[in-house]
Coordinates of C-alpha atoms in Angstrom, one line a residue:
M1 CA 0.0 0.0 0.0
R2 CA 1.3 3.4 -1.0
D3 CA 2.1 6.0 1.7
M4 CA 0.0 9.0 0.7
K5 CA 2.1 11.6 2.5
Y6 CA 5.0 10.9 0.1
D7 CA 2.8 11.0 -2.9
I8 CA 1.5 14.4 -1.8
A9 CA 5.0 15.8 -1.1
R10 CA 6.2 14.5 -4.5
S11 CA 3.2 16.0 -6.3
V12 CA 3.5 19.4 -4.6
A13 CA 7.3 19.5 -5.3
M14 CA 6.9 18.8 -9.0
I15 CA 3.9 21.2 -9.4
W16 CA 6.1 24.0 -8.0
V17 CA 9.1 23.2 -10.2
V18 CA 7.2 22.5 -13.5
G19 CA 4.1 24.7 -13.0
V20 CA 5.6 27.7 -11.2
Y21 CA 9.4 27.9 -11.2
H22 CA 10.1 26.8 -14.8
L23 CA 6.8 28.2 -16.2
S24 CA 7.9 31.7 -15.0
E25 CA 10.7 31.6 -17.6
Y26 CA 8.2 32.0 -20.4
L27 CA 6.5 35.0 -18.7
F28 CA 7.3 38.3 -17.1
S29 CA 10.4 37.5 -14.9
P30 CA 12.1 34.2 -14.4
L31 CA 12.0 33.1 -10.8
H32 CA 15.4 31.6 -10.9
E33 CA 16.8 35.1 -10.7
L34 CA 15.3 35.5 -7.2
Q35 CA 17.1 33.9 -4.3
W36 CA 14.0 33.1 -2.3
A37 CA 12.5 31.2 -5.2
R38 CA 15.7 29.2 -5.6
M39 CA 15.6 28.3 -1.9
V40 CA 12.0 27.1 -2.3
T41 CA 13.1 25.0 -5.3
W42 CA 16.0 23.5 -3.4
G43 CA 13.5 22.4 -0.8
C44 CA 11.2 20.9 -3.5
L45 CA 13.8 19.0 -5.4
G46 CA 15.3 18.1 -2.0
T47 CA 12.0 16.5 -1.1
F48 CA 12.1 14.4 -4.3
T49 CA 15.7 13.4 -3.6
F50 CA 14.9 12.5 0.0
I51 CA 11.9 10.4 -0.9
S52 CA 13.9 8.5 -3.7
A53 CA 16.7 7.7 -1.2
Y54 CA 14.2 6.7 1.5
F55 CA 12.4 4.1 -0.7
L56 CA 15.4 2.8 -2.5
A57 CA 17.4 2.3 0.7
G58 CA 14.4 0.9 2.7
K59 CA 13.2 -1.6 0.1
N60 CA 16.5 -3.0 -1.2
E61 CA 19.2 -5.2 0.3
F62 CA 22.7 -5.3 -1.2
N63 CA 24.4 -8.4 0.3
N64 CA 26.1 -9.6 -2.9
W65 CA 26.9 -8.5 -6.4
T66 CA 23.9 -10.3 -7.8
Q67 CA 21.5 -8.0 -5.8
I68 CA 23.5 -4.9 -6.8
R69 CA 23.4 -5.8 -10.5
A70 CA 19.7 -6.5 -10.3
F71 CA 19.2 -3.1 -8.6
Y72 CA 21.2 -1.3 -11.2
G73 CA 19.3 -3.0 -14.0
K74 CA 15.9 -2.2 -12.5
R75 CA 16.6 1.4 -11.7
L76 CA 18.3 2.2 -15.0
L77 CA 15.5 0.5 -17.0
R78 CA 12.9 2.5 -15.0
L79 CA 14.4 5.9 -15.7
Y80 CA 17.3 6.0 -18.2
P81 CA 15.5 5.4 -21.5
L82 CA 13.0 8.2 -20.8
F83 CA 15.9 10.4 -19.7
V84 CA 17.8 9.8 -23.0
L85 CA 14.6 10.4 -25.0
S86 CA 14.1 13.7 -23.1
A87 CA 17.7 14.8 -23.6
L88 CA 17.6 14.1 -27.4
T89 CA 14.3 15.9 -27.9
L90 CA 15.6 18.9 -25.9
L91 CA 18.6 18.8 -28.2
L92 CA 16.3 18.8 -31.3
I93 CA 14.4 21.9 -30.1
G94 CA 17.6 23.8 -29.3
F95 CA 17.2 23.9 -25.6
N96 CA 20.5 22.2 -25.0
N97 CA 23.6 21.9 -27.3
W98 CA 25.4 18.7 -28.2
E99 CA 28.1 19.1 -25.6
Q100 CA 25.6 19.6 -22.8
T101 CA 23.5 16.6 -24.1
W102 CA 26.2 14.0 -24.3
K103 CA 27.8 14.9 -21.0
G104 CA 24.3 14.8 -19.4
V105 CA 23.5 11.5 -20.9
L106 CA 26.8 10.0 -19.8
G107 CA 26.3 11.3 -16.3
V108 CA 29.4 13.4 -16.3
S109 CA 28.0 16.9 -16.6
T110 CA 27.8 17.2 -12.8
F111 CA 31.6 17.1 -12.7
F112 CA 32.6 18.4 -16.2
A113 CA 30.9 21.6 -17.3
P114 CA 28.7 22.6 -19.1
Q115 CA 25.9 21.2 -17.1
I116 CA 22.8 20.0 -19.1
N117 CA 19.9 22.5 -18.6
T118 CA 16.9 21.2 -16.6
L119 CA 18.0 17.5 -16.9
W120 CA 21.0 18.2 -14.7
Y121 CA 18.9 17.0 -11.7
V122 CA 18.0 13.7 -13.3
S123 CA 21.6 13.1 -14.4
M124 CA 22.8 13.8 -10.9
L125 CA 20.0 11.6 -9.4
I126 CA 21.1 8.6 -11.6
G127 CA 24.6 9.0 -10.2
F128 CA 23.1 8.8 -6.6
Y129 CA 21.4 5.6 -7.6
L130 CA 24.7 4.1 -8.6
L131 CA 26.1 5.0 -5.2
T132 CA 23.2 3.6 -3.2
P133 CA 24.5 0.0 -2.7
F134 CA 27.7 1.4 -1.1
L135 CA 25.9 4.1 0.9
Q136 CA 23.2 1.7 2.2
R137 CA 25.4 -0.9 3.8
G138 CA 26.7 -1.0 7.4
G139 CA 25.8 1.1 10.3
V140 CA 25.5 4.9 10.8
A141 CA 29.2 5.4 11.3
Y142 CA 30.0 3.4 8.1
K143 CA 27.5 5.4 6.1
L144 CA 28.9 8.7 7.4
V145 CA 32.4 7.6 6.5
V146 CA 31.3 6.8 3.0
Y147 CA 29.4 10.0 2.7
G148 CA 32.3 12.0 4.0
G149 CA 34.7 10.3 1.7
I150 CA 32.6 11.0 -1.4
M151 CA 32.1 14.6 -0.4
A152 CA 35.8 15.1 0.3
G153 CA 36.8 13.4 -2.9
V154 CA 34.5 15.5 -5.0
A155 CA 35.6 18.7 -3.2
L156 CA 39.3 17.8 -3.8
F157 CA 38.5 17.1 -7.5
K158 CA 36.8 20.5 -7.8
I159 CA 39.8 22.3 -6.2
L160 CA 42.5 20.6 -8.1
I161 CA 41.1 19.8 -11.5
H162 CA 38.9 22.8 -12.2
T163 CA 36.5 21.1 -14.6
G164 CA 33.4 22.9 -13.4
V165 CA 31.9 20.7 -10.6
D166 CA 28.3 21.6 -10.0
N167 CA 28.1 22.9 -6.4
R168 CA 24.5 21.6 -6.2
F169 CA 26.0 18.1 -5.9
F170 CA 27.1 18.8 -2.3
Y171 CA 23.6 19.8 -1.3
Y172 CA 21.6 17.1 -3.0
F173 CA 24.0 14.3 -2.1
T174 CA 23.7 15.4 1.6
V175 CA 19.8 15.2 1.3
Y176 CA 20.1 11.8 -0.4
T177 CA 22.3 10.5 2.4
A178 CA 19.8 11.8 4.9
G179 CA 17.1 9.9 3.2
V180 CA 19.2 6.7 3.4
L181 CA 19.9 7.2 7.1
F182 CA 16.2 8.0 7.8
A183 CA 15.1 4.8 6.1
R184 CA 17.7 2.5 7.6
H185 CA 18.2 3.8 11.1
T186 CA 15.0 5.6 12.2
P187 CA 12.3 3.3 13.6
P188 CA 8.8 3.7 12.1
R189 CA 7.4 5.1 15.4
T190 CA 10.1 7.7 15.5
Q191 CA 9.5 8.6 11.9
A192 CA 5.7 9.0 12.6
Y193 CA 6.5 11.2 15.7
L194 CA 8.8 13.5 13.7
Y195 CA 6.3 14.0 11.0
A196 CA 3.4 14.6 13.4
S197 CA 5.2 16.8 16.0
K198 CA 3.6 20.2 16.3
V199 CA 6.7 21.5 18.1
L200 CA 9.0 20.6 15.2
L201 CA 6.5 22.0 12.7
I202 CA 6.3 25.4 14.5
T203 CA 10.1 25.4 14.9
G204 CA 10.5 24.6 11.3
V205 CA 8.2 27.4 10.2
I206 CA 10.0 29.9 12.3
A207 CA 13.4 28.7 11.0
Y208 CA 12.2 28.8 7.4
L209 CA 10.9 32.4 7.8
L210 CA 14.2 33.5 9.3
C211 CA 16.1 31.9 6.4
L212 CA 13.7 33.5 3.9
G213 CA 14.1 36.9 5.5
W214 CA 17.9 36.5 5.5
V215 CA 18.0 35.5 1.8
L216 CA 15.7 38.4 0.8
C217 CA 18.0 40.9 2.6
R218 CA 21.4 39.4 1.9
P219 CA 21.7 36.3 -0.3
N220 CA 23.8 33.6 1.2
A221 CA 24.3 30.1 -0.2
L222 CA 24.7 28.4 3.3
V223 CA 21.4 30.0 4.5
M224 CA 19.7 28.8 1.3
M225 CA 20.9 25.3 2.0
V226 CA 19.6 25.4 5.5
G227 CA 16.3 26.8 4.2
G228 CA 16.2 24.0 1.6
F229 CA 16.6 21.4 4.3
V230 CA 13.9 23.0 6.5
G231 CA 11.6 23.4 3.4
T232 CA 11.9 19.6 2.7
F233 CA 10.9 18.8 6.3
L234 CA 8.0 21.2 6.2
L235 CA 6.7 19.8 3.0
L236 CA 6.9 16.3 4.3
S237 CA 5.3 17.3 7.7
G238 CA 2.5 19.2 5.9
S239 CA 1.9 16.3 3.6
N240 CA 1.6 14.0 6.6
R241 CA -1.2 16.1 7.9
L242 CA -3.1 16.0 4.5
A243 CA -2.6 12.3 4.0
N244 CA -6.0 11.4 5.7
W245 CA -8.0 13.6 3.3
S246 CA -9.6 10.9 1.2
C247 CA -10.9 13.5 -1.3
I248 CA -7.5 14.2 -2.6
G249 CA -6.4 10.6 -3.0
K250 CA -7.1 10.2 -6.8
P251 CA -5.7 13.5 -8.0
I252 CA -2.6 13.1 -5.9
R253 CA -2.0 9.6 -7.2
F254 CA -2.4 11.0 -10.7
F255 CA 0.2 13.8 -10.2
S256 CA 2.6 11.6 -8.3
Y257 CA 2.6 8.8 -10.8
G258 CA 3.5 11.1 -13.7
S259 CA 5.8 13.5 -11.7
M260 CA 9.1 12.3 -13.1
A261 CA 7.8 12.2 -16.7
A262 CA 6.5 15.7 -16.2
Y263 CA 10.0 16.8 -15.2
L264 CA 11.5 15.1 -18.1
F265 CA 9.1 16.4 -20.8
H266 CA 7.6 19.6 -19.7
R267 CA 10.0 21.8 -21.5
Q268 CA 9.2 20.1 -24.8
I269 CA 5.4 20.5 -24.2
Y270 CA 5.9 24.2 -23.3
Y271 CA 7.8 24.6 -26.6
C272 CA 5.1 22.9 -28.7
G273 CA 2.3 24.8 -26.9
L274 CA 4.0 28.2 -27.6
F275 CA 4.8 27.2 -31.1
V276 CA 1.1 26.6 -31.8
Y277 CA 0.0 29.8 -30.0
N278 CA 2.1 32.5 -28.5
P279 CA 0.0 35.5 -27.3
E280 CA 1.8 38.8 -27.4
N281 CA 0.0 39.9 -24.3
E282 CA 1.8 38.5 -21.2
W283 CA -1.4 38.1 -19.2
W284 CA -3.0 36.1 -22.0
K285 CA 0.1 34.0 -22.3
A286 CA 0.1 33.4 -18.5
G287 CA -3.5 32.3 -18.7
Y288 CA -2.9 30.1 -21.7
L289 CA 0.1 28.4 -20.1
V290 CA -1.5 27.8 -16.7
L291 CA -5.0 26.9 -17.9
V292 CA -4.3 25.0 -21.1
I293 CA -0.7 23.9 -21.4
L294 CA 0.0 22.9 -17.8
P295 CA -2.9 20.5 -17.6
V296 CA -1.8 19.0 -20.9
I297 CA 1.7 18.5 -19.5
F298 CA 0.5 16.5 -16.5
F299 CA -2.0 14.5 -18.7
I300 CA 0.6 13.6 -21.3
S301 CA 3.2 12.9 -18.6
Y302 CA 0.8 10.4 -16.9
C303 CA 0.2 8.7 -20.3
I304 CA 3.9 8.6 -21.1
Q305 CA 4.7 6.9 -17.7
L306 CA 1.7 4.5 -18.0
C307 CA 2.7 3.4 -21.5
Y308 CA 6.3 3.0 -20.6
D309 CA 5.6 1.0 -17.5
R310 CA 3.3 -1.3 -19.5
L311 CA 6.0 -1.6 -22.2
I312 CA 8.7 -2.7 -19.8
S313 CA 6.3 -5.0 -17.9
S314 CA 5.4 -6.8 -21.1
G315 CA 9.0 -7.2 -22.0
R316 CA 10.0 -9.0 -18.8

């Protein structure tokens, strides 16, 4: 049985990224130029990252190479073909150039600039999947040593080689590791308490507002990272409180199921939508994108994911 709170959090996170943050680039002023919006986005993509780590580390065991190979095969089959298709179609419409595309597809754009636009997150996430069997094994101390070793290695590589390591790696890998630790070393009752705690929720809201105020007054990367972590917790805690609302069950499952496909293909659908009709009036364009194209994105994404899942299921 699916845990509704994670579906809600995943859906809200992807609606923000696809339907607000990236949509703004086609309108008045791109939100990525604003530090507070970037902090919100870090929290949303951090939520997606945390949930991925939580389920992968919690549901899989890696006691031998056979289990590791099976995990790699399953995860890569689940995501990589759609990722490559998305990368090639973005190349065709001129959103990314060839260098960005091949580096992204090979998973090296995180460490060798230029980074692939939009799909940088998926390319980075696939890299985290490859590290999961080594990060999941052992106790807390072992995991922290592995995490510290990887972080130190990447930092040293960045300092010495100067190939353009993406600084976002350090943030999202930390979130991913936190998801692994939460899944493997936090008892279910403790997890439930943390999500339901009103004290933690109020403390988190205050901390988030403080981070938001700081970023608005004086942008700071460290404060944005803290705000991103807190934002992830608030989104999960808030989703936990909405999980018992039976009326939202079906739409949430719809959004959650197609969320990754929506991330992979929303740029292409925005491009096609504006190719067909691109109002000169910015308010008309905003209405068109929000009321027409955005629902189309989520519907087509759901269909893409459903068709792909049926295809790989029939091929097994």
